XYZ file of C-alpha atoms in Angstrom:
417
model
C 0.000 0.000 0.000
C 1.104 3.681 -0.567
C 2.282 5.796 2.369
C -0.666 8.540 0.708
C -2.918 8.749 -2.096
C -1.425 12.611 -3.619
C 2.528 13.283 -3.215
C 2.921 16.673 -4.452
C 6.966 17.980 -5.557
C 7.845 21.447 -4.660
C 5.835 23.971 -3.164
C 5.711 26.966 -5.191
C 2.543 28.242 -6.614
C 1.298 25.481 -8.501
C 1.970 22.780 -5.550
C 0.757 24.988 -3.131
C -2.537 25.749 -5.176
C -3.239 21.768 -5.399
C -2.292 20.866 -1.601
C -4.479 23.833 -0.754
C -7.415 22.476 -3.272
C -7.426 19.187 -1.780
C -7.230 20.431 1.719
C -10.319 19.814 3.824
C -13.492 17.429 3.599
C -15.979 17.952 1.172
C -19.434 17.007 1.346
C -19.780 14.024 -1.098
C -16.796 13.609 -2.585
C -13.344 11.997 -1.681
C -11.017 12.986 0.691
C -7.569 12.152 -0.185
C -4.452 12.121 1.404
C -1.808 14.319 0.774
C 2.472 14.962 1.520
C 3.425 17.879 0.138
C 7.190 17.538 0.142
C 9.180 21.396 0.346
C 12.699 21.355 -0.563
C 14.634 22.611 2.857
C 15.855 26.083 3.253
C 18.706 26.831 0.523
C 19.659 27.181 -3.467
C 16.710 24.849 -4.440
C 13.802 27.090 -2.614
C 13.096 30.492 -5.388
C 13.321 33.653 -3.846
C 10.321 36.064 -2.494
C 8.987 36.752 -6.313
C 5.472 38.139 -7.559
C 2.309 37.114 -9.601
C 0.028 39.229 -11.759
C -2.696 37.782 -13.262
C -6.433 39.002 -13.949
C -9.454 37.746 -13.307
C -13.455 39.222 -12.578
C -15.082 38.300 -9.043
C -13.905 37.082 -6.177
C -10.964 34.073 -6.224
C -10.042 31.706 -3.418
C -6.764 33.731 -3.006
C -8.325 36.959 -2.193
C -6.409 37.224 1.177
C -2.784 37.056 -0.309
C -3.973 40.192 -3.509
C -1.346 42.782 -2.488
C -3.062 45.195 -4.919
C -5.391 45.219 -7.834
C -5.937 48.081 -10.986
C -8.915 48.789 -13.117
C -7.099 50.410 -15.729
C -3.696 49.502 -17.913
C -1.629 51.636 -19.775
C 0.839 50.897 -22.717
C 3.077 53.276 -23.860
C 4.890 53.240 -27.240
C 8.397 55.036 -28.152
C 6.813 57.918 -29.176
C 3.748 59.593 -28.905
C 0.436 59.677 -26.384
C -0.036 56.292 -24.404
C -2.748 54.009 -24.784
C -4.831 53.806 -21.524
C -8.220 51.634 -20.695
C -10.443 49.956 -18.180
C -10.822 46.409 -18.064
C -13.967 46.175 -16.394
C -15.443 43.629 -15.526
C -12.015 42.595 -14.677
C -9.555 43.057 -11.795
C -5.514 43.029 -12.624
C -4.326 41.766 -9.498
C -0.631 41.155 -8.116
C 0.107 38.797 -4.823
C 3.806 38.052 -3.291
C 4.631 35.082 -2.575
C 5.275 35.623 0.775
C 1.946 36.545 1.116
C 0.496 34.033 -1.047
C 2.738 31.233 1.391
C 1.499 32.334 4.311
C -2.321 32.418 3.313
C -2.052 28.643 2.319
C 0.325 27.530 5.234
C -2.144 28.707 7.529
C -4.968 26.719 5.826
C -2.860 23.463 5.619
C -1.683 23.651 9.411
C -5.634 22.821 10.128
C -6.216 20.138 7.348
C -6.193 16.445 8.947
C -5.329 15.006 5.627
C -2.313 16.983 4.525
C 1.196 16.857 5.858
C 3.886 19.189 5.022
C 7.428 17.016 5.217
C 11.183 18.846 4.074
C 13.762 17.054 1.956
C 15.126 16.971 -1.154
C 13.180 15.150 -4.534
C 16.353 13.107 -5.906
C 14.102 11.132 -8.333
C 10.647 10.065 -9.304
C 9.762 6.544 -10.218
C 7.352 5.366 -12.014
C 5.683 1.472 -10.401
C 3.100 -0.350 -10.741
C -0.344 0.600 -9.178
C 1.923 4.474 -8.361
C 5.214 5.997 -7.614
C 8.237 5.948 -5.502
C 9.276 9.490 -4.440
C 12.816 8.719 -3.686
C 13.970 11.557 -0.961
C 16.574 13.435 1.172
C 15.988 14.445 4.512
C 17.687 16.940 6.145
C 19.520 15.439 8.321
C 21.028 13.334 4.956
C 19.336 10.083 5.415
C 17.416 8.711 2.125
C 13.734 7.680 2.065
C 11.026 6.178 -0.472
C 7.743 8.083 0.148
C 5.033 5.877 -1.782
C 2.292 7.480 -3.879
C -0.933 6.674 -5.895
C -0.276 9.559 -7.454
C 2.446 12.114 -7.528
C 2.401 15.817 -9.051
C 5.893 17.355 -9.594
C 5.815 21.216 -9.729
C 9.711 21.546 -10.103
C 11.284 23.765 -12.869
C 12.747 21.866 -15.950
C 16.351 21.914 -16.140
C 16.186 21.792 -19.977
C 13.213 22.518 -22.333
C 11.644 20.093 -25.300
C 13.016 20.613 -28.215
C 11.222 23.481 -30.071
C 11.356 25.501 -32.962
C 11.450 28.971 -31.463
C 12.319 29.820 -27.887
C 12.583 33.327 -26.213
C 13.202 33.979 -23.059
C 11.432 36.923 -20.866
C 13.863 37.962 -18.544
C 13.302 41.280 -16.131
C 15.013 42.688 -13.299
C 13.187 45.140 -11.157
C 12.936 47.158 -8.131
C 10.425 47.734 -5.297
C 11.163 52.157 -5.023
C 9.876 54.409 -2.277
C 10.019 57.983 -3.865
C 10.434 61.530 -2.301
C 7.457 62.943 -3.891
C 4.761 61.611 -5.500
C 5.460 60.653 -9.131
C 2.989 57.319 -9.782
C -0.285 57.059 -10.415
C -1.994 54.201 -8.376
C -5.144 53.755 -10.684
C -3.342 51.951 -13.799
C -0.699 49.381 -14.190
C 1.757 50.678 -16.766
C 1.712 47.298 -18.388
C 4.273 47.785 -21.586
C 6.212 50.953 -21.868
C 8.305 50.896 -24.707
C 10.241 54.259 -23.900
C 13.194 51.481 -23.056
C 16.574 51.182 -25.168
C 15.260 48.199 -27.916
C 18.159 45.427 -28.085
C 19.212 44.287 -30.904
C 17.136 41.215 -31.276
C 13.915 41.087 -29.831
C 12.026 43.743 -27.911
C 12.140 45.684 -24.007
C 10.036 47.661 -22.201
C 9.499 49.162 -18.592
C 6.414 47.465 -16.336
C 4.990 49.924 -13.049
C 3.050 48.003 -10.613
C 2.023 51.407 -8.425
C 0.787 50.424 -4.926
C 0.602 53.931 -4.349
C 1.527 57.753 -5.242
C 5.422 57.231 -3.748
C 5.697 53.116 -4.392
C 5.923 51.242 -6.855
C 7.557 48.055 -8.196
C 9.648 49.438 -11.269
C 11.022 46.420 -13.809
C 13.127 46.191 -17.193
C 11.876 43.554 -19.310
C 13.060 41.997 -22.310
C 12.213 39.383 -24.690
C 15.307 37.609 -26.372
C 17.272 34.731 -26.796
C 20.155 34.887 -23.623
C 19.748 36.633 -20.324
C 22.184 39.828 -19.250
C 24.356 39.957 -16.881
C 23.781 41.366 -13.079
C 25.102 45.049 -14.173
C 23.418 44.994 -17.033
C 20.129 44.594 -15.842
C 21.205 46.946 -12.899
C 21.991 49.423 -15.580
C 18.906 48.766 -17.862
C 16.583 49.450 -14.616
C 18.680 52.513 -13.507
C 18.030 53.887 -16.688
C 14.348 54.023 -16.875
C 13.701 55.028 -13.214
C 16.168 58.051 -13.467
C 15.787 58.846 -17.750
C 12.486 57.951 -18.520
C 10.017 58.050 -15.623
C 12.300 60.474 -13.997
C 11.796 59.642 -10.305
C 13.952 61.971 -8.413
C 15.460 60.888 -5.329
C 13.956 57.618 -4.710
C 14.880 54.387 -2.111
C 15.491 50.537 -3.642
C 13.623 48.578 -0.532
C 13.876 45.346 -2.528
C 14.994 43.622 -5.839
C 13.378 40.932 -8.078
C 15.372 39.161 -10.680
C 13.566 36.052 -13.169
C 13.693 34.338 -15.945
C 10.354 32.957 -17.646
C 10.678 30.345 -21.135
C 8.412 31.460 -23.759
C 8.528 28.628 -26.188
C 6.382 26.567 -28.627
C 8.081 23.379 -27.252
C 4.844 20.671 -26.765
C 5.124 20.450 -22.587
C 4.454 16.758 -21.272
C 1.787 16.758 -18.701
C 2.483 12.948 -18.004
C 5.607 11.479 -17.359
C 4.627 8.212 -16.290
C 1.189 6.138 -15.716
C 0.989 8.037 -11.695
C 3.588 10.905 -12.486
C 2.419 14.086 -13.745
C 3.720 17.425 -14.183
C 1.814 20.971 -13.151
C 2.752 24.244 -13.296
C 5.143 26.176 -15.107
C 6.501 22.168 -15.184
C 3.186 21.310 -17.185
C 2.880 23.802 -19.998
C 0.718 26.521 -17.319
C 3.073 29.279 -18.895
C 1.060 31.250 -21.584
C 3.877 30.984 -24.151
C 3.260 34.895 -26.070
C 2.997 36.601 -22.637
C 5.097 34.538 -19.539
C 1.973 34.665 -17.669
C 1.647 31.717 -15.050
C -0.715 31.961 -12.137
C -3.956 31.739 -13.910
C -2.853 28.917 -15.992
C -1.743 26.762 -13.358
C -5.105 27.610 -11.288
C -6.974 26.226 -14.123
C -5.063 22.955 -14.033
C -4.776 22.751 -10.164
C -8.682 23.523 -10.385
C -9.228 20.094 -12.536
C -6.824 17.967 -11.082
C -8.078 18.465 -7.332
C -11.732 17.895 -8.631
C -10.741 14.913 -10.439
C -9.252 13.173 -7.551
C -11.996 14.097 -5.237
C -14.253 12.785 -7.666
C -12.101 9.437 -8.348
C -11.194 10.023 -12.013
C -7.973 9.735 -13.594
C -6.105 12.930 -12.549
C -4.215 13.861 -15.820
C -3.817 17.656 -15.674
C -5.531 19.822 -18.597
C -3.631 21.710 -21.395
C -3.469 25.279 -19.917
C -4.157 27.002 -22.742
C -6.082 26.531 -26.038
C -4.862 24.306 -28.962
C -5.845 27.128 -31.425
C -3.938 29.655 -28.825
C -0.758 27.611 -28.794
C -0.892 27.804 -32.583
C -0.987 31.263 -32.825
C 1.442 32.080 -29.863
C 3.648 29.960 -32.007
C 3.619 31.965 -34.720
C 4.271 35.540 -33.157
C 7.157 33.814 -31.704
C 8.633 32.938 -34.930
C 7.779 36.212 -36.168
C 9.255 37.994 -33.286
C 12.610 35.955 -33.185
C 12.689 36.249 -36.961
C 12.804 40.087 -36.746
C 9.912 40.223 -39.631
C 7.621 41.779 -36.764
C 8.970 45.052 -34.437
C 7.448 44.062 -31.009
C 6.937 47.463 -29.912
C 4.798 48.235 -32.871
C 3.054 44.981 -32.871
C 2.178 45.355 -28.998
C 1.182 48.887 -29.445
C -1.095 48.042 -31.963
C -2.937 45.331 -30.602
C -3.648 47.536 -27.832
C -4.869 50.356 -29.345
C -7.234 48.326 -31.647
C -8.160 45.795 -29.608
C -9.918 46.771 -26.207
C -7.771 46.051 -23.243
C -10.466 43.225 -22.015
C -10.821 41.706 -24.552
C -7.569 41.341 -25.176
C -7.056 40.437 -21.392
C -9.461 37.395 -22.178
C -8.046 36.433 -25.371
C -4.472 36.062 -23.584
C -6.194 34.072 -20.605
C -7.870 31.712 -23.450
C -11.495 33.026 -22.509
C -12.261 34.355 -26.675
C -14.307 32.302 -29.215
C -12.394 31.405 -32.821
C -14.510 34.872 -34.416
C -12.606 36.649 -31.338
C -9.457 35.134 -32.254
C -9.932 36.288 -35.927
C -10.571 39.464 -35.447
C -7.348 40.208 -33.208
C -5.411 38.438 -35.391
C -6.191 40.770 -38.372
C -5.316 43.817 -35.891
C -1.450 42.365 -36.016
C 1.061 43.055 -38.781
C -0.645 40.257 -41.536
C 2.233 40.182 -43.631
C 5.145 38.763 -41.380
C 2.555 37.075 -39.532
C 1.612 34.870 -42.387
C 4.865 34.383 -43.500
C 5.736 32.868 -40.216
C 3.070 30.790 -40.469
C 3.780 29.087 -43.329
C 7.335 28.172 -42.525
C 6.348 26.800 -39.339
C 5.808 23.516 -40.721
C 9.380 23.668 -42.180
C 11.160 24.724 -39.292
C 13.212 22.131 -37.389
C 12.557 21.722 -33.518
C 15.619 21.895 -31.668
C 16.593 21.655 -28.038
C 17.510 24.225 -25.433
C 19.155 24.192 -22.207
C 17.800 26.533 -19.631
C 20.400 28.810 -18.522
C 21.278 29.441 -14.951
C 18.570 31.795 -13.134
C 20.552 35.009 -13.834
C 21.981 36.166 -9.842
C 20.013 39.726 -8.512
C 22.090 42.548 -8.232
C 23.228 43.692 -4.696
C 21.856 46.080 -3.441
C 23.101 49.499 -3.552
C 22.703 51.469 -0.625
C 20.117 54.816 -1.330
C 19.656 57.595 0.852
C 16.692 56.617 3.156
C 13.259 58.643 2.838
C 10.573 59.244 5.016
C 7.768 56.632 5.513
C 5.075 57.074 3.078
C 1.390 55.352 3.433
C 0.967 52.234 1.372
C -2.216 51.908 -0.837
């Protein structure tokens, strides 16, 4: 017999979302048992990070929402920016700190979950489950036994795929000496950033109030920078394009997200399964995560409640894939300028509807009719050499190291929306 019906790997967002979703009795349905299994304090646990994601009503994560916007703005090289509401919708950011200790608190009262630390050396496929084979802290090695096991752990190396991009940002949480942001919109692309030579940058503002913000560089290309480099990059459009003034770093925020057309397994074995970033949750055109790994958290936790077969769902559309696909190619190719391409879309296409479109929510005459709002041209021409292209490999590189940080002369306290 297994030592419990679930063993989930890692506990990041996606494993905490499905120990939290199977936490608890429900009336009627199944009550499995769970081990989440942590890696111990060290290299192998992320650092504090954030997740934006949008959605309308009220979410089972409420608690942890740090902030939320009604309004985005996107800002090309030149000229006014484009602003809108997104109503019915909410864009909403949570830290993971916050987001931890929301679901640690939940767990610590759930009779049929258990939280144990060590280190995932492998995951083997048996029959009738899996053998979790595991570290402790202390050194000693274990087998923890499993119907079923979910492993949330980032890839070391990617499927082979015909394009990959990385989005790769560095950015910084600023307290400013006088009030320079404006707390009602998210500026969500602002293109006022130095363009690289391949691919495409911009500056992100999550305001949480008039004198806070978290300020990022962002860029879309095939290699990360180095620490100084990204230092530099972010330097540059606090101080020459939003033009802070004297301002305070209180924290930094360094990641790198794989935007690739690669096919993602979801099933590496006849119990092992993948979820997560791990399972193909990243939207591939954007980097977004959260929602996509809610969605498959959302089916996997009802399936096992409900004693089905719990193979995660895709966490995105077929057709979506398709097209992210192909502005990938076209975007790596050079044939379409991302800033241009971005700005348009949002200028022609309303801001929620292109919200839901990006979240997979649009119907195929939708789809259509944001597609013919891109550059056609290069578009199509990526398209049809898509079929030619050859899928190769690609190595992940290291998580690029944050910068230190810099001392900055200290400012008063400001309130905190």
């Amino acid at each position: 017999m297994p030592d419990t019906d679930v063993a989930v790997v890692g506990a990041g967002a996606a494993g905490l979302s499905l120990a939290h979703r199977l936490a608890g009795h429900v009336p009627g349905l199944r009550t499995p048992s769970v081990v989440l299994v942590d890696a111990p304090p060290g290299p192998l646990r992320p650092p504090t990070r954030t997740w934006c994601y949008w959605t309308a009503g009220t979410g089972r994560f409420d608690a942890a929402v740090r902030a939320e916007w009604r309004r985005l703005r996107v800002r090309p090289r030149t000229g006014a920016p484009v602003e809108d509401g997104i109503d019915p919708l909410r864009y909403r950011m949570i830290r993971s700190d916050d987001f931890e200790r929301l679901v640690d608190r939940d767990l610590a009262r759930s009779p049929n979950v258990r939280r144990l630390e060590a280190t995932v050396e492998a995951v083997e496929d048996v029959p009738g489950g899996a053998h979790v084979h595991l570290r402790d802290t202390d050194g000693r090695t274990r087998v923890l036994g499993a119907r079923w096991v979910f492993d949330s752990r980032p890839l070391g190396s990617l499927p082979a795929a015909r394009t990959t991009l990385l989005q790769h940002f560095h950015g910084w949480f600023v307290r400013t000496a006088r009030p320079v942001f404006d707390p009602a919109a998210v500026e969500l692309m602002d293109f006022r950033t130095p363009q690289p030579a391949h691919g495409l940058s911009f500056g992100y503002v999550l305001p949480t109030g008039p004198c806070e913000a978290l300020v990022e560089y962002t860029e879309f290309s095939r290699r990360p920078l180095g620490p100084d480099r990204y230092e530099a990059a972010v330097r540059h459009y606090a101080d020459e394009v939003l033009r802070l003034g004297e301002r305070q770093v209180l924290a930094t925020e360094t990641g790198v997200i794989p935007m690739t057309d690669a096919p993602i397994a979801r099933q590496t074995g006849a119990s092992v399964f993948r979820i997560g970033a791990a399972g193909g949750a990243t939207r591939p055109a954007t980097g977004y995560t959260f929602a996509g790994l809610q969605r498959q958290t959302r089916a996997v936790a009802d399936a096992l409640r409900r004693g089905r077969r719990p193979v995660p769902p895709a966490a995105h559309p077929a057709r979506h894939r398709v097209m992210d696909a192909v502005l990938l190619r076209a975007l790596d190719s050079g044939r379409a300028d991302g800033p241009d391409l971005f700005t348009r879309l949002f200028t022609r296409v309303p801001m929620a509807r292109l919200l839901r479109f990006l979240d997979g929510d649009t119907r195929p005459y939708e789809d259509l009719s944001i597609g013919l709002r891109t550059p056609v041209e290069p578009m199509l021409r990526s398209a049809l050499e898509l079929s030619r292209l050859p899928r190769r490999p690609y190595d992940l590189p290291p998580a690029p190291r944050p910068p230190s940080l810099r001392a900055t002369p200290r400012l008063p306290p400001t309130e905190t929306a």
